[in-house]
Coordinates of N, CA and C in Angstrom, one line a residue:
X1170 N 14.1 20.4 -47.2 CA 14.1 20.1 -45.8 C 14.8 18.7 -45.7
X1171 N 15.7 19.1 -44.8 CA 16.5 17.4 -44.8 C 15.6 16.3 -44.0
X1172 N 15.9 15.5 -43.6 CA 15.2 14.2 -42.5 C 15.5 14.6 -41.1
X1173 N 17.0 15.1 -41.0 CA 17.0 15.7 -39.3 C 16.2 16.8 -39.2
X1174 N 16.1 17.5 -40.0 CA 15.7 18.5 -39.4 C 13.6 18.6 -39.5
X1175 N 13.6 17.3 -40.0 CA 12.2 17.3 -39.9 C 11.6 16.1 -38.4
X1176 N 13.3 15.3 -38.3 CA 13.0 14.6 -37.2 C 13.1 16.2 -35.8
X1177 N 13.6 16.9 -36.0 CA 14.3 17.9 -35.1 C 12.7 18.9 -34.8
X1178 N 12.4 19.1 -36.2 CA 10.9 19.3 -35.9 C 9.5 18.8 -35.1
X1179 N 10.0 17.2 -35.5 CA 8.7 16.5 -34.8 C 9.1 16.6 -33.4
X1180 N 10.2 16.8 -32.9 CA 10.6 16.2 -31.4 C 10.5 17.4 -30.8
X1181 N 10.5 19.0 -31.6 CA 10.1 20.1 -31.0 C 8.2 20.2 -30.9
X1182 N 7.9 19.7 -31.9 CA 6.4 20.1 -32.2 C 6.2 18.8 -30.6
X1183 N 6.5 17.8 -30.4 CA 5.8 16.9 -29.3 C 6.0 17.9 -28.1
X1184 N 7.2 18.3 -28.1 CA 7.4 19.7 -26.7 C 6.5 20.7 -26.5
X1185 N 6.3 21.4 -27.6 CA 5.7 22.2 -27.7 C 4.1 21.6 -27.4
X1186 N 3.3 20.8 -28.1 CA 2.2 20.4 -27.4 C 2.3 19.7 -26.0
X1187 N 3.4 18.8 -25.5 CA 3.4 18.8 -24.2 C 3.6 20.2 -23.2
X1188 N 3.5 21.0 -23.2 CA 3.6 22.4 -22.7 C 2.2 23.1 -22.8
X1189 N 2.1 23.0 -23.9 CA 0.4 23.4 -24.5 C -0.4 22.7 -23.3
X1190 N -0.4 21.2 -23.3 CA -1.2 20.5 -22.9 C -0.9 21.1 -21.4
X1191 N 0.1 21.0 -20.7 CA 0.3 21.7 -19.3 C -0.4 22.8 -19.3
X1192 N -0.3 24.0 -19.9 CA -0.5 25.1 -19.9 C -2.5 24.5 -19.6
X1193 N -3.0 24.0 -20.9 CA -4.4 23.9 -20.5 C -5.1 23.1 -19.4
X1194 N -4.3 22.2 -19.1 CA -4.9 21.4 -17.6 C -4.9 23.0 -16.4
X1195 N -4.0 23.4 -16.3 CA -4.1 24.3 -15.4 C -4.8 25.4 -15.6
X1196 N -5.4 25.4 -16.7 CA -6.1 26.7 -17.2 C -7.7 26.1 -16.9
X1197 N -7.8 25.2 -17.2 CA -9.0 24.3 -17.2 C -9.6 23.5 -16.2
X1198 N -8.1 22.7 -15.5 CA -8.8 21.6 -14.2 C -8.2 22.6 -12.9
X1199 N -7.2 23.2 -12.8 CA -6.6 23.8 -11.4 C -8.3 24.3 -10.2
X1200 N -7.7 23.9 -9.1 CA -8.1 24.0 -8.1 C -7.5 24.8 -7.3
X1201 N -8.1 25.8 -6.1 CA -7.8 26.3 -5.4 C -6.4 25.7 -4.3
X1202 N -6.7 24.4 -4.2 CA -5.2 23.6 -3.5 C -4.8 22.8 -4.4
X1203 N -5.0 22.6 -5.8 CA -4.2 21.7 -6.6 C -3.9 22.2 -7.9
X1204 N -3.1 22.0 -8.1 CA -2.7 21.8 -9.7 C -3.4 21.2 -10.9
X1205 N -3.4 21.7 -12.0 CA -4.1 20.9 -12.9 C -3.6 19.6 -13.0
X1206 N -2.7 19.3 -13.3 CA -1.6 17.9 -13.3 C -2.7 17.2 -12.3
X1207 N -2.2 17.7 -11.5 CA -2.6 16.8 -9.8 C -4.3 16.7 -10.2
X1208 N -5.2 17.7 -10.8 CA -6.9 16.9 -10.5 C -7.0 15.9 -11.6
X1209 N -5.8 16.4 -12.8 CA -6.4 15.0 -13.9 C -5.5 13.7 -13.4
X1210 N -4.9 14.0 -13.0 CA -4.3 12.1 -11.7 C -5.8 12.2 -11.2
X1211 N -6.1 12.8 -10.4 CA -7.6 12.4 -9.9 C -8.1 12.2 -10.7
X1212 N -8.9 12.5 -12.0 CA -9.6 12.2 -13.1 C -9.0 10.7 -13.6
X1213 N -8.0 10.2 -13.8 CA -7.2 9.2 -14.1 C -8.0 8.0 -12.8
X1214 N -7.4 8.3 -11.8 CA -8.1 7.1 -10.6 C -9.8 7.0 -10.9
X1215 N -10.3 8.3 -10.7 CA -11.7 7.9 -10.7 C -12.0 6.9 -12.1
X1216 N -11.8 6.9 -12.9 CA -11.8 6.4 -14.6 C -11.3 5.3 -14.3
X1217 N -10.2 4.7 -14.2 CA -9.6 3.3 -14.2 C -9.5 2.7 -12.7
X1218 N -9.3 3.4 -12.1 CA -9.5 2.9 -10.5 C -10.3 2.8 -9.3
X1219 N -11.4 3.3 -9.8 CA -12.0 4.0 -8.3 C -12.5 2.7 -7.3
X1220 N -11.8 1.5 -7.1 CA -12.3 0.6 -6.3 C -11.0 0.7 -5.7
X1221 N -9.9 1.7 -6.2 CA -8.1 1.7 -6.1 C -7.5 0.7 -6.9
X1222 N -6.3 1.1 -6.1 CA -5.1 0.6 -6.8 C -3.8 0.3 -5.8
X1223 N -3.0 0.2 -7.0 CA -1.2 0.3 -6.1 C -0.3 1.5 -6.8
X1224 N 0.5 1.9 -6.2 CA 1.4 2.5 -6.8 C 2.4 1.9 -8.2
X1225 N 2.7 0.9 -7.7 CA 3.3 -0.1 -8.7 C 2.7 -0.3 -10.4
X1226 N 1.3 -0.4 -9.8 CA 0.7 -0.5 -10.9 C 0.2 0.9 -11.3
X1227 N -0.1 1.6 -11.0 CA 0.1 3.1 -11.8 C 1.4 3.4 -12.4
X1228 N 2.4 3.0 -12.0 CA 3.7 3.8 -12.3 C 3.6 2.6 -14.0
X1229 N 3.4 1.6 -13.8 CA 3.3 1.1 -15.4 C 2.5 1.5 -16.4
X1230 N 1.8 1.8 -15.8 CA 0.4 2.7 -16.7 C 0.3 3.7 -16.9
X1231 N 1.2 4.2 -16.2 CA 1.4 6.0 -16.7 C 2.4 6.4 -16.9
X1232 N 3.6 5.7 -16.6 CA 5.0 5.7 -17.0 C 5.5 6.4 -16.0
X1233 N 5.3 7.1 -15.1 CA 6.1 8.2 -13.4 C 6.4 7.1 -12.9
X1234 N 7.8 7.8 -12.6 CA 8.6 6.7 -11.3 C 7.8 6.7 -10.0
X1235 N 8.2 5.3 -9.3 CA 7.4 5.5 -8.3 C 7.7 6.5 -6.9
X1236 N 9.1 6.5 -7.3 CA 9.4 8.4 -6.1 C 8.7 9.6 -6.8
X1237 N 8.2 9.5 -8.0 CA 7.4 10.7 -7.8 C 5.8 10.8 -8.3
X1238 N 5.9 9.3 -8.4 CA 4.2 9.1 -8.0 C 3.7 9.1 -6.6
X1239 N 5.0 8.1 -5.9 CA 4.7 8.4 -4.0 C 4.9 10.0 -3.6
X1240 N 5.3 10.8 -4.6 CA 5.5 12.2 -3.5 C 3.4 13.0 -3.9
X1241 N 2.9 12.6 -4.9 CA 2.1 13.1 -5.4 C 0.6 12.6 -5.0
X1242 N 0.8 10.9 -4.5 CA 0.0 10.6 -3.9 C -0.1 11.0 -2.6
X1243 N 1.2 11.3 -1.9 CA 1.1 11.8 -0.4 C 0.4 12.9 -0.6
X1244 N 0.7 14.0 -1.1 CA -0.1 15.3 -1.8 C -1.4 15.0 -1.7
X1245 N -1.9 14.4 -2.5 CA -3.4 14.1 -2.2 C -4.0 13.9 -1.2
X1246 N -3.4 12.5 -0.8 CA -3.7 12.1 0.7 C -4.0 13.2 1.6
X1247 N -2.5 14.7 1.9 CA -2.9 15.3 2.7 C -4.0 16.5 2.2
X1248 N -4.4 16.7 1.3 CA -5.5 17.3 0.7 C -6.9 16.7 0.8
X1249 N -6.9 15.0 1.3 CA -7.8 14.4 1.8 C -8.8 13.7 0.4
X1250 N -8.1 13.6 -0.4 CA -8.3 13.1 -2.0 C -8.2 11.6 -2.1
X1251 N -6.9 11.2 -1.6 CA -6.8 9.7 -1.6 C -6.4 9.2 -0.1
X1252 N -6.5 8.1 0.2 CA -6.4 7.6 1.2 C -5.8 6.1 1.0
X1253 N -5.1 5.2 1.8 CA -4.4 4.2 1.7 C -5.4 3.3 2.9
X1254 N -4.8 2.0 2.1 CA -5.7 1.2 2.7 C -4.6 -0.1 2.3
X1255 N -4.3 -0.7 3.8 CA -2.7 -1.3 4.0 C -3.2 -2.9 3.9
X1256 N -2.3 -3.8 3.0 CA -2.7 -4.7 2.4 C -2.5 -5.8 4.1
X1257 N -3.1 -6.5 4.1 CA -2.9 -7.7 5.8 C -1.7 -8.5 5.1
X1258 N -1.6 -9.1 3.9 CA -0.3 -10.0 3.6 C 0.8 -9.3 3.2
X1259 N 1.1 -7.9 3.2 CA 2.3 -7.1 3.3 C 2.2 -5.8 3.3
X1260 N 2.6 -5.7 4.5 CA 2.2 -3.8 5.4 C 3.0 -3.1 4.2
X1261 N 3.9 -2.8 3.1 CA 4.9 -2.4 2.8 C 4.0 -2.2 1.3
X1262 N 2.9 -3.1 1.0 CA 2.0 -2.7 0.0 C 0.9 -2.1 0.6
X1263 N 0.5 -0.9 -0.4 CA -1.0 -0.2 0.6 C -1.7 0.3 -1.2
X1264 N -3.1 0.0 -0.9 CA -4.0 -0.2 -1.8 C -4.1 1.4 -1.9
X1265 N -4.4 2.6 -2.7 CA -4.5 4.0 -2.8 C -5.5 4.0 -3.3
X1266 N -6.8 4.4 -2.6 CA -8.3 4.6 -2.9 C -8.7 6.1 -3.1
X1267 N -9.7 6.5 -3.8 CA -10.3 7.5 -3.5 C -11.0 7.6 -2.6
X1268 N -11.4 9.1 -1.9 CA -11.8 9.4 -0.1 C -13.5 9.5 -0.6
X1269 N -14.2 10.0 0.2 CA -15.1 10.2 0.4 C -15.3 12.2 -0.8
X1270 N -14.3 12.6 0.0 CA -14.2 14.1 -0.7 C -14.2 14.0 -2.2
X1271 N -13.4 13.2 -2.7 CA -13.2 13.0 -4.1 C -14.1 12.8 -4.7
X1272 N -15.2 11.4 -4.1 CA -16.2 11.1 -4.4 C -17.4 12.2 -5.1
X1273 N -17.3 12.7 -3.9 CA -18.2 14.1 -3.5 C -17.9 14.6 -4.5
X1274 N -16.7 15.2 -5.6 CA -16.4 16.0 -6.8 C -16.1 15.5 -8.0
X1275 N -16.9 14.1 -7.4 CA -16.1 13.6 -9.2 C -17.2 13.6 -10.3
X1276 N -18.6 14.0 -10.0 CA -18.8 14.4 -11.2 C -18.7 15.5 -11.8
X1277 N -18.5 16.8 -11.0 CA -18.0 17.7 -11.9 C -16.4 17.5 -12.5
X1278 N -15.6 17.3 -11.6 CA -14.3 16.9 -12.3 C -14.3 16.7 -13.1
X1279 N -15.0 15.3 -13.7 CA -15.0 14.3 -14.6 C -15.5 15.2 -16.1
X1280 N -16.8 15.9 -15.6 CA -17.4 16.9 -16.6 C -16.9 17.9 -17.7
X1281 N -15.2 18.5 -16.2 CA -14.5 19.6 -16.6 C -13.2 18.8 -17.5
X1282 N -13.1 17.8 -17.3 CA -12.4 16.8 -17.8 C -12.3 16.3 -19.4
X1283 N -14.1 15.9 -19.5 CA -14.2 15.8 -20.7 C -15.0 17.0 -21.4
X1284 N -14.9 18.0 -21.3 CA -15.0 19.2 -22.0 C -13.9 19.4 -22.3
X1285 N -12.4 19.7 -21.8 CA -11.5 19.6 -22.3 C -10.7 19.0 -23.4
X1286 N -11.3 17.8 -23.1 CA -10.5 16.8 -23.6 C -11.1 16.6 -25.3
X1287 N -12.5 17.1 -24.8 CA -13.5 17.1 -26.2 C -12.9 18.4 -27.3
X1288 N -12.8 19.5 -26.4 CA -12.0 20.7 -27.1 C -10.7 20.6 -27.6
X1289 N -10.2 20.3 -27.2 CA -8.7 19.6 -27.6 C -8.7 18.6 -28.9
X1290 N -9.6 17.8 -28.8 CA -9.3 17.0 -29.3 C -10.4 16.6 -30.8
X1291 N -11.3 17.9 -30.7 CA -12.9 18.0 -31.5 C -12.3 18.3 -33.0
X1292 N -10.8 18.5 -33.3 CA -10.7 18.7 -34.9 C -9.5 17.7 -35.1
X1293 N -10.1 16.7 -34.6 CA -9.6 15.3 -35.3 C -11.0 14.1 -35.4
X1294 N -10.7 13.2 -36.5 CA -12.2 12.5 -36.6 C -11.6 11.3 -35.9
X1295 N -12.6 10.3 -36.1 CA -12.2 8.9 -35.3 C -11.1 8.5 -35.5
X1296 N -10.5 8.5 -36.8 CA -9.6 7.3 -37.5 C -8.5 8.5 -37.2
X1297 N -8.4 9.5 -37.4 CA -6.9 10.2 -37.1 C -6.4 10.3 -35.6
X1298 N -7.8 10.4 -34.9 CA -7.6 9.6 -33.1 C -6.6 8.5 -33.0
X1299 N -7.3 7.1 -33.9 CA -6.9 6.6 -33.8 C -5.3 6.3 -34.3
X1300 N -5.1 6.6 -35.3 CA -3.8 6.7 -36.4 C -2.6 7.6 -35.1
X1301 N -3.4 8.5 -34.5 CA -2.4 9.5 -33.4 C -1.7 8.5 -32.3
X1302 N -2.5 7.7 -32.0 CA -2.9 7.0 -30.6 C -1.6 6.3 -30.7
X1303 N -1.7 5.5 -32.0 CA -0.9 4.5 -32.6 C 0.6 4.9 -32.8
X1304 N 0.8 5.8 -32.9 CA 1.8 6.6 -33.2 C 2.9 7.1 -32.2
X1305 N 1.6 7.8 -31.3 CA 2.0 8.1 -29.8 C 2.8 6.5 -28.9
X1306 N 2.3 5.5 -28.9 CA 2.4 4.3 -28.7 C 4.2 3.7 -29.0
X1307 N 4.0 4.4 -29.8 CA 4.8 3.4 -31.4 C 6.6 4.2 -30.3
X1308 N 6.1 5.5 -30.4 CA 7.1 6.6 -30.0 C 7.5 5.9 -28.5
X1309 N 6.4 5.9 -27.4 CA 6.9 5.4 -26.2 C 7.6 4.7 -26.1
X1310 N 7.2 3.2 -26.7 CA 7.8 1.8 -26.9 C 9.4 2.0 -27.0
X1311 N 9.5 3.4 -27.9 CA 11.3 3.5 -28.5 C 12.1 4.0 -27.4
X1312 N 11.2 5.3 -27.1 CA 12.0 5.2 -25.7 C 12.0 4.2 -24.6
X1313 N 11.2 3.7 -24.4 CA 11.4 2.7 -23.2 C 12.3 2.1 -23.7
X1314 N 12.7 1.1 -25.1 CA 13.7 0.5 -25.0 C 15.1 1.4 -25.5
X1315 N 15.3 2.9 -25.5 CA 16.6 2.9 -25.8 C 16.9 3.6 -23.9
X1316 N 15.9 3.6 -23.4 CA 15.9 3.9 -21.7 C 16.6 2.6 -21.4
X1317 N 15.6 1.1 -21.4 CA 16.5 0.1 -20.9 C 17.8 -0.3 -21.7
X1318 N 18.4 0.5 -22.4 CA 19.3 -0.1 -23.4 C 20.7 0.5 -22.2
X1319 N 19.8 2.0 -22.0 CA 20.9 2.6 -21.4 C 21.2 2.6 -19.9
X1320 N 20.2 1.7 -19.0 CA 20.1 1.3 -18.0 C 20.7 0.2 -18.0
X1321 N 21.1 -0.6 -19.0 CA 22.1 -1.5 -18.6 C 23.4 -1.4 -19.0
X1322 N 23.8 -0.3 -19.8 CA 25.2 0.0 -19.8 C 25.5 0.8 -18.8
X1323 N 24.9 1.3 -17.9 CA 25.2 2.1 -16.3 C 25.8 0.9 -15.5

């Protein structure tokens, strides 16, 4: 087995569980008006945000541009999930809170959440968690910089 074709491997095998992983949010979190994608963004706010946030600062922490974090947050909003709350020192920033409804579902969410995440993830031990995590990390970082590499030759 040469090195391309085992790099050619890893880059299919990450596809392949990114697809897996789609496939199981929607098998798992989907909602009668949402997508799986769309309740673990909910699951994501409740966990790291739930006093809110900004768009800005999601889009760094989860890596989505912010045109298609703003198309996804509106989504919610009109599903009555998140709600905006407009900053007084600049109308043009608005704080993205969870509603009262979300509230109301987040502990099953949260529940359906981590059963999944426990099944998924229940035949690896601590240290290969971690060794994964690291790795995963290691991978983003490369693309981000051969992204900005190529964002400045445009």
């Amino acid at each position: 087995m040469t090195e391309e074709f085992r790099e050619e491997e890893l880059l299919f095998l990450m596809k392949k569980i990114n697809i897996d992983l789609e496939a199981r949010l929607e098998k798992d979190l989907r909602k009668q008006d949402m997508s799986g994608t769309q309740v673990y963004f909910l699951i994501y706010i409740l966990r790291h945000h739930p006093g809110g946030t900004y768009i800005t600062e999601l889009c760094h922490e989860i890596g989505i541009s912010k045109a298609t974090l703003s198309v996804l947050v509106k989504k919610l909003r009109e599903k009555g999930y998140l709600c905006f709350r407009e900053n007084p020192g600049d109308v043009r920033r608005k704080k993205v809170l969870p509603t009262e409804k979300l509230s109301a579902e987040s502990g099953e969410l949260l529940r359906q959440a981590e059963r999944m995440e426990s099944e998924i993830c229940s035949g690896l031990d601590r240290v290969e968690k971690q060794r994964l995590w690291e790795l995963e990390h290691k991978i983003l970082k490369r693309l981000s910089k051969i992204e900005d590499r190529q964002e400045v030759m445009v």
